[in-house]
């Protein structure tokens, strides 16, 4: 089974990708994780990717496509893959389709986790961390006893630059553009399934399970 998870930042894509990959024996491939690892190891690929990542821009297709295709061609991907963060452009999607078709394979399903914009905003902007000890809080799920004050050490809670509402809004806007384009691309292939991403993570997992292509059901 070869699956793609689509969803805007904050939709819970990474969390769900891990759970589903574990349950179904799929290799979880996150191009973001691959780039971060390469950057941490200081490889040539990592150095090329680093500048784009730190500016919040997409790494160019010629770098990203080569890296991803090499990864999915390895033996440990043969049993099935769960792609998370790839494709992000139509040329990436087309290159993946072509490479799979050359081997007589294909993408079996694309699961699009949908969460209303307002909820995404509150999930993404609700994070605060302690300026003294680094403890992390969230307005929705893990709020401190006293607003703005760390439960652990009494330090002041501050918000990260990229968690501020205007930054988050900009990130959502650019992501929405390419996510919708990909949804149309896979919709035209009748592979797209839209999943309600609100509620508890376990509820979302159950909806995703119910939407898996027939071939993948019942495998645990
Ligand atoms: P992520 O963890 O998926 O948000 O990815 C982190 C960063 O890695 C992104 O902001 C991009 O700079 C880069 N990246 C990850 N996946 C891709 C992709 N499919 N195409 C281009 N850039 C990517």
PDB file of C-alpha atoms and ligand atoms in Angstrom:
ATOM      1  CA  UNK A   1       0.000   0.000   0.000  1.00  0.00           C
ATOM      2  CA  UNK A   2       1.377   3.387  -0.999  1.00  0.00           C
ATOM      3  CA  UNK A   3      -0.279   6.347   0.660  1.00  0.00           C
ATOM      4  CA  UNK A   4       0.124  10.119   0.811  1.00  0.00           C
ATOM      5  CA  UNK A   5      -1.086  12.273   3.685  1.00  0.00           C
ATOM      6  CA  UNK A   6      -2.080  15.824   2.829  1.00  0.00           C
ATOM      7  CA  UNK A   7      -3.000  18.556   5.287  1.00  0.00           C
ATOM      8  CA  UNK A   8      -2.179  22.098   6.337  1.00  0.00           C
ATOM      9  CA  UNK A   9       0.260  22.784   9.195  1.00  0.00           C
ATOM     10  CA  UNK A  10      -1.430  21.884  12.476  1.00  0.00           C
ATOM     11  CA  UNK A  11      -3.778  19.332  10.864  1.00  0.00           C
ATOM     12  CA  UNK A  12      -2.009  16.491  12.676  1.00  0.00           C
ATOM     13  CA  UNK A  13      -0.395  14.955   9.606  1.00  0.00           C
ATOM     14  CA  UNK A  14       2.876  13.921  11.255  1.00  0.00           C
ATOM     15  CA  UNK A  15       1.172  12.297  14.255  1.00  0.00           C
ATOM     16  CA  UNK A  16      -1.295  10.366  12.112  1.00  0.00           C
ATOM     17  CA  UNK A  17       1.371   9.315   9.594  1.00  0.00           C
ATOM     18  CA  UNK A  18       3.359   7.637  12.376  1.00  0.00           C
ATOM     19  CA  UNK A  19       0.348   5.801  13.819  1.00  0.00           C
ATOM     20  CA  UNK A  20      -0.909   4.526  10.455  1.00  0.00           C
ATOM     21  CA  UNK A  21       2.563   3.542   9.235  1.00  0.00           C
ATOM     22  CA  UNK A  22       3.117   1.516  12.435  1.00  0.00           C
ATOM     23  CA  UNK A  23      -0.224  -0.236  12.242  1.00  0.00           C
ATOM     24  CA  UNK A  24       0.076  -1.184   8.595  1.00  0.00           C
ATOM     25  CA  UNK A  25       3.788  -1.931   8.346  1.00  0.00           C
ATOM     26  CA  UNK A  26       4.429   1.016   6.039  1.00  0.00           C
ATOM     27  CA  UNK A  27       7.664   2.956   5.858  1.00  0.00           C
ATOM     28  CA  UNK A  28       6.971   6.498   7.103  1.00  0.00           C
ATOM     29  CA  UNK A  29       8.854   8.917   4.862  1.00  0.00           C
ATOM     30  CA  UNK A  30       8.939  12.578   5.856  1.00  0.00           C
ATOM     31  CA  UNK A  31      11.003  14.728   3.487  1.00  0.00           C
ATOM     32  CA  UNK A  32      11.167  17.413   6.205  1.00  0.00           C
ATOM     33  CA  UNK A  33      12.765  14.884   8.593  1.00  0.00           C
ATOM     34  CA  UNK A  34      15.165  13.757   5.854  1.00  0.00           C
ATOM     35  CA  UNK A  35      16.276  17.338   5.196  1.00  0.00           C
ATOM     36  CA  UNK A  36      16.661  18.084   8.921  1.00  0.00           C
ATOM     37  CA  UNK A  37      18.736  14.954   9.403  1.00  0.00           C
ATOM     38  CA  UNK A  38      20.932  15.754   6.399  1.00  0.00           C
ATOM     39  CA  UNK A  39      21.424  19.294   7.712  1.00  0.00           C
ATOM     40  CA  UNK A  40      22.361  17.993  11.178  1.00  0.00           C
ATOM     41  CA  UNK A  41      24.882  15.595   9.616  1.00  0.00           C
ATOM     42  CA  UNK A  42      26.297  18.400   7.467  1.00  0.00           C
ATOM     43  CA  UNK A  43      26.059  16.406   4.209  1.00  0.00           C
ATOM     44  CA  UNK A  44      26.148  18.164   0.839  1.00  0.00           C
ATOM     45  CA  UNK A  45      22.388  17.637   0.505  1.00  0.00           C
ATOM     46  CA  UNK A  46      21.840  19.040   3.975  1.00  0.00           C
ATOM     47  CA  UNK A  47      23.894  22.126   3.278  1.00  0.00           C
ATOM     48  CA  UNK A  48      21.961  22.775   0.055  1.00  0.00           C
ATOM     49  CA  UNK A  49      18.624  22.383   1.811  1.00  0.00           C
ATOM     50  CA  UNK A  50      19.432  24.366   4.932  1.00  0.00           C
ATOM     51  CA  UNK A  51      19.139  27.872   3.489  1.00  0.00           C
ATOM     52  CA  UNK A  52      15.719  27.180   1.975  1.00  0.00           C
ATOM     53  CA  UNK A  53      14.453  25.562   5.148  1.00  0.00           C
ATOM     54  CA  UNK A  54      15.555  28.392   7.396  1.00  0.00           C
ATOM     55  CA  UNK A  55      13.741  30.901   5.157  1.00  0.00           C
ATOM     56  CA  UNK A  56      10.620  28.724   5.189  1.00  0.00           C
ATOM     57  CA  UNK A  57      10.886  28.204   1.412  1.00  0.00           C
ATOM     58  CA  UNK A  58      10.521  24.961  -0.498  1.00  0.00           C
ATOM     59  CA  UNK A  59      13.742  23.161  -1.341  1.00  0.00           C
ATOM     60  CA  UNK A  60      13.997  23.134  -5.181  1.00  0.00           C
ATOM     61  CA  UNK A  61      12.337  20.220  -6.972  1.00  0.00           C
ATOM     62  CA  UNK A  62      15.559  18.927  -8.538  1.00  0.00           C
ATOM     63  CA  UNK A  63      17.004  18.343  -5.063  1.00  0.00           C
ATOM     64  CA  UNK A  64      13.833  17.082  -3.392  1.00  0.00           C
ATOM     65  CA  UNK A  65      12.651  14.735  -6.151  1.00  0.00           C
ATOM     66  CA  UNK A  66      16.023  12.992  -6.475  1.00  0.00           C
ATOM     67  CA  UNK A  67      16.268  12.457  -2.721  1.00  0.00           C
ATOM     68  CA  UNK A  68      12.714  11.088  -2.405  1.00  0.00           C
ATOM     69  CA  UNK A  69      12.878   8.780  -5.431  1.00  0.00           C
ATOM     70  CA  UNK A  70      16.146   7.303  -4.203  1.00  0.00           C
ATOM     71  CA  UNK A  71      14.509   6.634  -0.821  1.00  0.00           C
ATOM     72  CA  UNK A  72      11.365   4.948  -2.158  1.00  0.00           C
ATOM     73  CA  UNK A  73      13.457   2.714  -4.439  1.00  0.00           C
ATOM     74  CA  UNK A  74      15.241   1.090  -1.461  1.00  0.00           C
ATOM     75  CA  UNK A  75      14.217  -2.428  -0.370  1.00  0.00           C
ATOM     76  CA  UNK A  76      12.677  -1.341   2.950  1.00  0.00           C
ATOM     77  CA  UNK A  77      10.085   0.684   1.028  1.00  0.00           C
ATOM     78  CA  UNK A  78       8.875  -2.321  -0.967  1.00  0.00           C
ATOM     79  CA  UNK A  79       6.231  -3.367   1.584  1.00  0.00           C
ATOM     80  CA  UNK A  80       4.525   0.023   1.412  1.00  0.00           C
ATOM     81  CA  UNK A  81       5.070   3.704   2.121  1.00  0.00           C
ATOM     82  CA  UNK A  82       3.346   6.531   3.956  1.00  0.00           C
ATOM     83  CA  UNK A  83       4.489   9.840   2.492  1.00  0.00           C
ATOM     84  CA  UNK A  84       4.328  12.869   4.779  1.00  0.00           C
ATOM     85  CA  UNK A  85       5.376  16.264   3.380  1.00  0.00           C
ATOM     86  CA  UNK A  86       5.889  14.993  -0.176  1.00  0.00           C
ATOM     87  CA  UNK A  87       4.756  15.854  -2.804  1.00  0.00           C
ATOM     88  CA  UNK A  88       4.426  19.593  -2.295  1.00  0.00           C
ATOM     89  CA  UNK A  89       4.428  20.630  -5.957  1.00  0.00           C
ATOM     90  CA  UNK A  90       2.769  19.231  -9.092  1.00  0.00           C
ATOM     91  CA  UNK A  91       6.160  18.391 -10.719  1.00  0.00           C
ATOM     92  CA  UNK A  92       6.990  16.385  -7.565  1.00  0.00           C
ATOM     93  CA  UNK A  93       3.680  14.505  -7.846  1.00  0.00           C
ATOM     94  CA  UNK A  94       4.240  13.835 -11.550  1.00  0.00           C
ATOM     95  CA  UNK A  95       7.809  12.621 -11.007  1.00  0.00           C
ATOM     96  CA  UNK A  96       6.601  10.258  -8.274  1.00  0.00           C
ATOM     97  CA  UNK A  97       3.810   8.890 -10.480  1.00  0.00           C
ATOM     98  CA  UNK A  98       6.267   8.287 -13.335  1.00  0.00           C
ATOM     99  CA  UNK A  99       8.870   6.590 -11.148  1.00  0.00           C
ATOM    100  CA  UNK A 100       6.267   4.280  -9.598  1.00  0.00           C
ATOM    101  CA  UNK A 101       4.684   3.494 -12.977  1.00  0.00           C
ATOM    102  CA  UNK A 102       8.116   2.461 -14.322  1.00  0.00           C
ATOM    103  CA  UNK A 103       8.106  -0.270 -11.669  1.00  0.00           C
ATOM    104  CA  UNK A 104       4.466  -1.224 -12.220  1.00  0.00           C
ATOM    105  CA  UNK A 105       3.440   0.498  -8.975  1.00  0.00           C
ATOM    106  CA  UNK A 106       1.174   3.410  -8.091  1.00  0.00           C
ATOM    107  CA  UNK A 107      -0.121   5.604  -5.294  1.00  0.00           C
ATOM    108  CA  UNK A 108      -3.150   3.801  -3.847  1.00  0.00           C
ATOM    109  CA  UNK A 109      -4.713   6.634  -1.907  1.00  0.00           C
ATOM    110  CA  UNK A 110      -4.281  10.243  -0.812  1.00  0.00           C
ATOM    111  CA  UNK A 111      -5.766  11.119   2.562  1.00  0.00           C
ATOM    112  CA  UNK A 112      -6.451  14.817   3.019  1.00  0.00           C
ATOM    113  CA  UNK A 113      -6.898  15.734   6.689  1.00  0.00           C
ATOM    114  CA  UNK A 114      -9.101  18.815   6.867  1.00  0.00           C
ATOM    115  CA  UNK A 115      -9.354  21.164   9.831  1.00  0.00           C
ATOM    116  CA  UNK A 116     -11.190  24.524   9.813  1.00  0.00           C
ATOM    117  CA  UNK A 117      -8.855  27.493   9.510  1.00  0.00           C
ATOM    118  CA  UNK A 118      -9.822  28.971  12.891  1.00  0.00           C
ATOM    119  CA  UNK A 119      -8.992  25.768  14.703  1.00  0.00           C
ATOM    120  CA  UNK A 120      -5.651  25.516  12.882  1.00  0.00           C
ATOM    121  CA  UNK A 121      -4.873  29.075  13.954  1.00  0.00           C
ATOM    122  CA  UNK A 122      -5.600  28.332  17.599  1.00  0.00           C
ATOM    123  CA  UNK A 123      -3.654  25.049  17.482  1.00  0.00           C
ATOM    124  CA  UNK A 124      -0.648  26.761  15.915  1.00  0.00           C
ATOM    125  CA  UNK A 125      -0.646  30.015  17.812  1.00  0.00           C
ATOM    126  CA  UNK A 126      -1.517  28.660  21.259  1.00  0.00           C
ATOM    127  CA  UNK A 127       1.985  27.479  22.080  1.00  0.00           C
ATOM    128  CA  UNK A 128       3.968  29.280  24.781  1.00  0.00           C
ATOM    129  CA  UNK A 129       7.297  28.364  26.314  1.00  0.00           C
ATOM    130  CA  UNK A 130       9.105  29.376  29.476  1.00  0.00           C
ATOM    131  CA  UNK A 131      11.923  31.828  28.865  1.00  0.00           C
ATOM    132  CA  UNK A 132      13.759  30.416  31.894  1.00  0.00           C
ATOM    133  CA  UNK A 133      13.408  26.613  31.857  1.00  0.00           C
ATOM    134  CA  UNK A 134      11.994  25.922  28.365  1.00  0.00           C
ATOM    135  CA  UNK A 135       8.806  24.142  29.565  1.00  0.00           C
ATOM    136  CA  UNK A 136       6.139  24.135  26.818  1.00  0.00           C
ATOM    137  CA  UNK A 137       2.460  24.971  27.293  1.00  0.00           C
ATOM    138  CA  UNK A 138      -0.545  25.160  25.032  1.00  0.00           C
ATOM    139  CA  UNK A 139      -3.583  27.355  25.565  1.00  0.00           C
ATOM    140  CA  UNK A 140      -5.942  24.578  24.473  1.00  0.00           C
ATOM    141  CA  UNK A 141      -4.470  21.393  25.875  1.00  0.00           C
ATOM    142  CA  UNK A 142      -1.932  22.248  28.559  1.00  0.00           C
ATOM    143  CA  UNK A 143      -2.397  25.732  29.951  1.00  0.00           C
ATOM    144  CA  UNK A 144      -0.410  27.011  32.954  1.00  0.00           C
ATOM    145  CA  UNK A 145      -2.229  27.609  36.246  1.00  0.00           C
ATOM    146  CA  UNK A 146      -1.569  31.335  35.894  1.00  0.00           C
ATOM    147  CA  UNK A 147      -1.549  33.018  32.460  1.00  0.00           C
ATOM    148  CA  UNK A 148       1.958  33.908  31.307  1.00  0.00           C
ATOM    149  CA  UNK A 149       3.725  32.260  34.249  1.00  0.00           C
ATOM    150  CA  UNK A 150       5.562  28.911  34.227  1.00  0.00           C
ATOM    151  CA  UNK A 151       4.160  26.274  36.630  1.00  0.00           C
ATOM    152  CA  UNK A 152       7.604  24.710  36.996  1.00  0.00           C
ATOM    153  CA  UNK A 153       9.839  27.654  37.803  1.00  0.00           C
ATOM    154  CA  UNK A 154       7.726  30.833  37.825  1.00  0.00           C
ATOM    155  CA  UNK A 155       9.526  32.126  34.708  1.00  0.00           C
ATOM    156  CA  UNK A 156       7.860  34.304  32.069  1.00  0.00           C
ATOM    157  CA  UNK A 157       6.100  32.502  29.188  1.00  0.00           C
ATOM    158  CA  UNK A 158       6.862  33.801  25.685  1.00  0.00           C
ATOM    159  CA  UNK A 159       5.782  32.926  22.151  1.00  0.00           C
ATOM    160  CA  UNK A 160       8.159  31.754  19.390  1.00  0.00           C
ATOM    161  CA  UNK A 161       8.459  34.052  16.366  1.00  0.00           C
ATOM    162  CA  UNK A 162       6.991  31.459  13.963  1.00  0.00           C
ATOM    163  CA  UNK A 163       4.056  30.719  16.301  1.00  0.00           C
ATOM    164  CA  UNK A 164       2.811  34.333  16.188  1.00  0.00           C
ATOM    165  CA  UNK A 165      -0.542  34.901  14.478  1.00  0.00           C
ATOM    166  CA  UNK A 166       0.733  36.934  11.477  1.00  0.00           C
ATOM    167  CA  UNK A 167       3.560  34.456  10.762  1.00  0.00           C
ATOM    168  CA  UNK A 168       1.200  31.510  11.128  1.00  0.00           C
ATOM    169  CA  UNK A 169      -1.345  33.116   8.795  1.00  0.00           C
ATOM    170  CA  UNK A 170       1.318  33.597   6.108  1.00  0.00           C
ATOM    171  CA  UNK A 171       2.444  29.983   6.490  1.00  0.00           C
ATOM    172  CA  UNK A 172      -1.137  28.747   6.167  1.00  0.00           C
ATOM    173  CA  UNK A 173      -1.743  30.834   3.041  1.00  0.00           C
ATOM    174  CA  UNK A 174       1.236  29.499   1.091  1.00  0.00           C
ATOM    175  CA  UNK A 175       0.594  25.950   2.239  1.00  0.00           C
ATOM    176  CA  UNK A 176      -3.071  26.146   1.283  1.00  0.00           C
ATOM    177  CA  UNK A 177      -2.167  27.071  -2.269  1.00  0.00           C
ATOM    178  CA  UNK A 178      -0.064  24.016  -3.019  1.00  0.00           C
ATOM    179  CA  UNK A 179      -2.144  21.660  -0.879  1.00  0.00           C
ATOM    180  CA  UNK A 180      -5.281  22.556  -2.863  1.00  0.00           C
ATOM    181  CA  UNK A 181      -3.415  22.150  -6.161  1.00  0.00           C
ATOM    182  CA  UNK A 182      -2.333  18.653  -5.122  1.00  0.00           C
ATOM    183  CA  UNK A 183      -5.831  17.806  -3.913  1.00  0.00           C
ATOM    184  CA  UNK A 184      -7.124  18.671  -7.399  1.00  0.00           C
ATOM    185  CA  UNK A 185      -4.351  16.610  -9.038  1.00  0.00           C
ATOM    186  CA  UNK A 186      -5.184  13.464  -7.038  1.00  0.00           C
ATOM    187  CA  UNK A 187      -8.904  14.192  -7.182  1.00  0.00           C
ATOM    188  CA  UNK A 188      -8.653  13.970 -10.979  1.00  0.00           C
ATOM    189  CA  UNK A 189      -7.120  10.499 -10.506  1.00  0.00           C
ATOM    190  CA  UNK A 190     -10.001   9.570  -8.153  1.00  0.00           C
ATOM    191  CA  UNK A 191      -7.509   8.848  -5.357  1.00  0.00           C
ATOM    192  CA  UNK A 192      -8.369  11.669  -2.973  1.00  0.00           C
ATOM    193  CA  UNK A 193     -10.246  11.044   0.273  1.00  0.00           C
ATOM    194  CA  UNK A 194     -11.132  13.975   2.515  1.00  0.00           C
ATOM    195  CA  UNK A 195     -11.013  13.271   6.249  1.00  0.00           C
ATOM    196  CA  UNK A 196     -12.437  15.374   9.077  1.00  0.00           C
ATOM    197  CA  UNK A 197      -9.385  16.245  11.212  1.00  0.00           C
ATOM    198  CA  UNK A 198     -11.254  17.731  14.189  1.00  0.00           C
ATOM    199  CA  UNK A 199     -11.626  16.000  17.559  1.00  0.00           C
ATOM    200  CA  UNK A 200      -9.313  13.655  19.431  1.00  0.00           C
ATOM    201  CA  UNK A 201      -6.309  12.215  17.550  1.00  0.00           C
ATOM    202  CA  UNK A 202      -7.722   8.687  18.056  1.00  0.00           C
ATOM    203  CA  UNK A 203     -11.013   9.727  16.398  1.00  0.00           C
ATOM    204  CA  UNK A 204      -9.111  11.099  13.412  1.00  0.00           C
ATOM    205  CA  UNK A 205      -7.111   7.854  13.196  1.00  0.00           C
ATOM    206  CA  UNK A 206     -10.365   5.870  13.103  1.00  0.00           C
ATOM    207  CA  UNK A 207     -11.690   8.037  10.247  1.00  0.00           C
ATOM    208  CA  UNK A 208      -8.446   7.597   8.331  1.00  0.00           C
ATOM    209  CA  UNK A 209      -8.583   3.820   8.837  1.00  0.00           C
ATOM    210  CA  UNK A 210     -12.126   3.753   7.480  1.00  0.00           C
ATOM    211  CA  UNK A 211     -10.991   5.666   4.390  1.00  0.00           C
ATOM    212  CA  UNK A 212      -8.001   3.474   3.533  1.00  0.00           C
ATOM    213  CA  UNK A 213      -8.082   1.859   0.107  1.00  0.00           C
ATOM    214  CA  UNK A 214      -9.636  -1.633   0.256  1.00  0.00           C
ATOM    215  CA  UNK A 215      -6.308  -3.392  -0.287  1.00  0.00           C
ATOM    216  CA  UNK A 216      -4.974  -1.982   2.961  1.00  0.00           C
ATOM    217  CA  UNK A 217      -7.855  -2.787   5.277  1.00  0.00           C
ATOM    218  CA  UNK A 218      -7.561  -5.540   7.822  1.00  0.00           C
ATOM    219  CA  UNK A 219      -3.749  -5.493   7.850  1.00  0.00           C
ATOM    220  CA  UNK A 220      -2.486  -5.058  11.420  1.00  0.00           C
TER     221      UNK A 220
HETATM  222  P1  LIG B   1       8.226  19.910   7.104  1.00  0.00           P
HETATM  223  O1  LIG B   1       8.833  19.300   8.314  1.00  0.00           O
HETATM  224  O2  LIG B   1       7.483  18.905   6.261  1.00  0.00           O
HETATM  225  O3  LIG B   1       7.407  21.131   7.389  1.00  0.00           O
HETATM  226  O4  LIG B   1       9.442  20.407   6.185  1.00  0.00           O
HETATM  227  C1  LIG B   1      10.419  21.326   6.652  1.00  0.00           C
HETATM  228  C2  LIG B   1      11.064  22.049   5.485  1.00  0.00           C
HETATM  229  O5  LIG B   1      11.730  21.102   4.622  1.00  0.00           O
HETATM  230  C3  LIG B   1      10.117  22.774   4.568  1.00  0.00           C
HETATM  231  O6  LIG B   1       9.797  24.062   5.072  1.00  0.00           O
HETATM  232  C4  LIG B   1      10.890  22.844   3.273  1.00  0.00           C
HETATM  233  O7  LIG B   1      11.897  23.833   3.332  1.00  0.00           O
HETATM  234  C5  LIG B   1      11.579  21.489   3.251  1.00  0.00           C
HETATM  235  N1  LIG B   1      10.756  20.462   2.574  1.00  0.00           N
HETATM  236  C6  LIG B   1      10.193  19.350   3.134  1.00  0.00           C
HETATM  237  N2  LIG B   1       9.528  18.627   2.223  1.00  0.00           N
HETATM  238  C7  LIG B   1       9.644  19.302   1.046  1.00  0.00           C
HETATM  239  C8  LIG B   1       9.158  19.089  -0.287  1.00  0.00           C
HETATM  240  N3  LIG B   1       8.396  18.019  -0.587  1.00  0.00           N
HETATM  241  N4  LIG B   1       9.492  20.008  -1.220  1.00  0.00           N
HETATM  242  C9  LIG B   1      10.250  21.060  -0.947  1.00  0.00           C
HETATM  243  N5  LIG B   1      10.718  21.345   0.280  1.00  0.00           N
HETATM  244  C10 LIG B   1      10.436  20.470   1.267  1.00  0.00           C
END
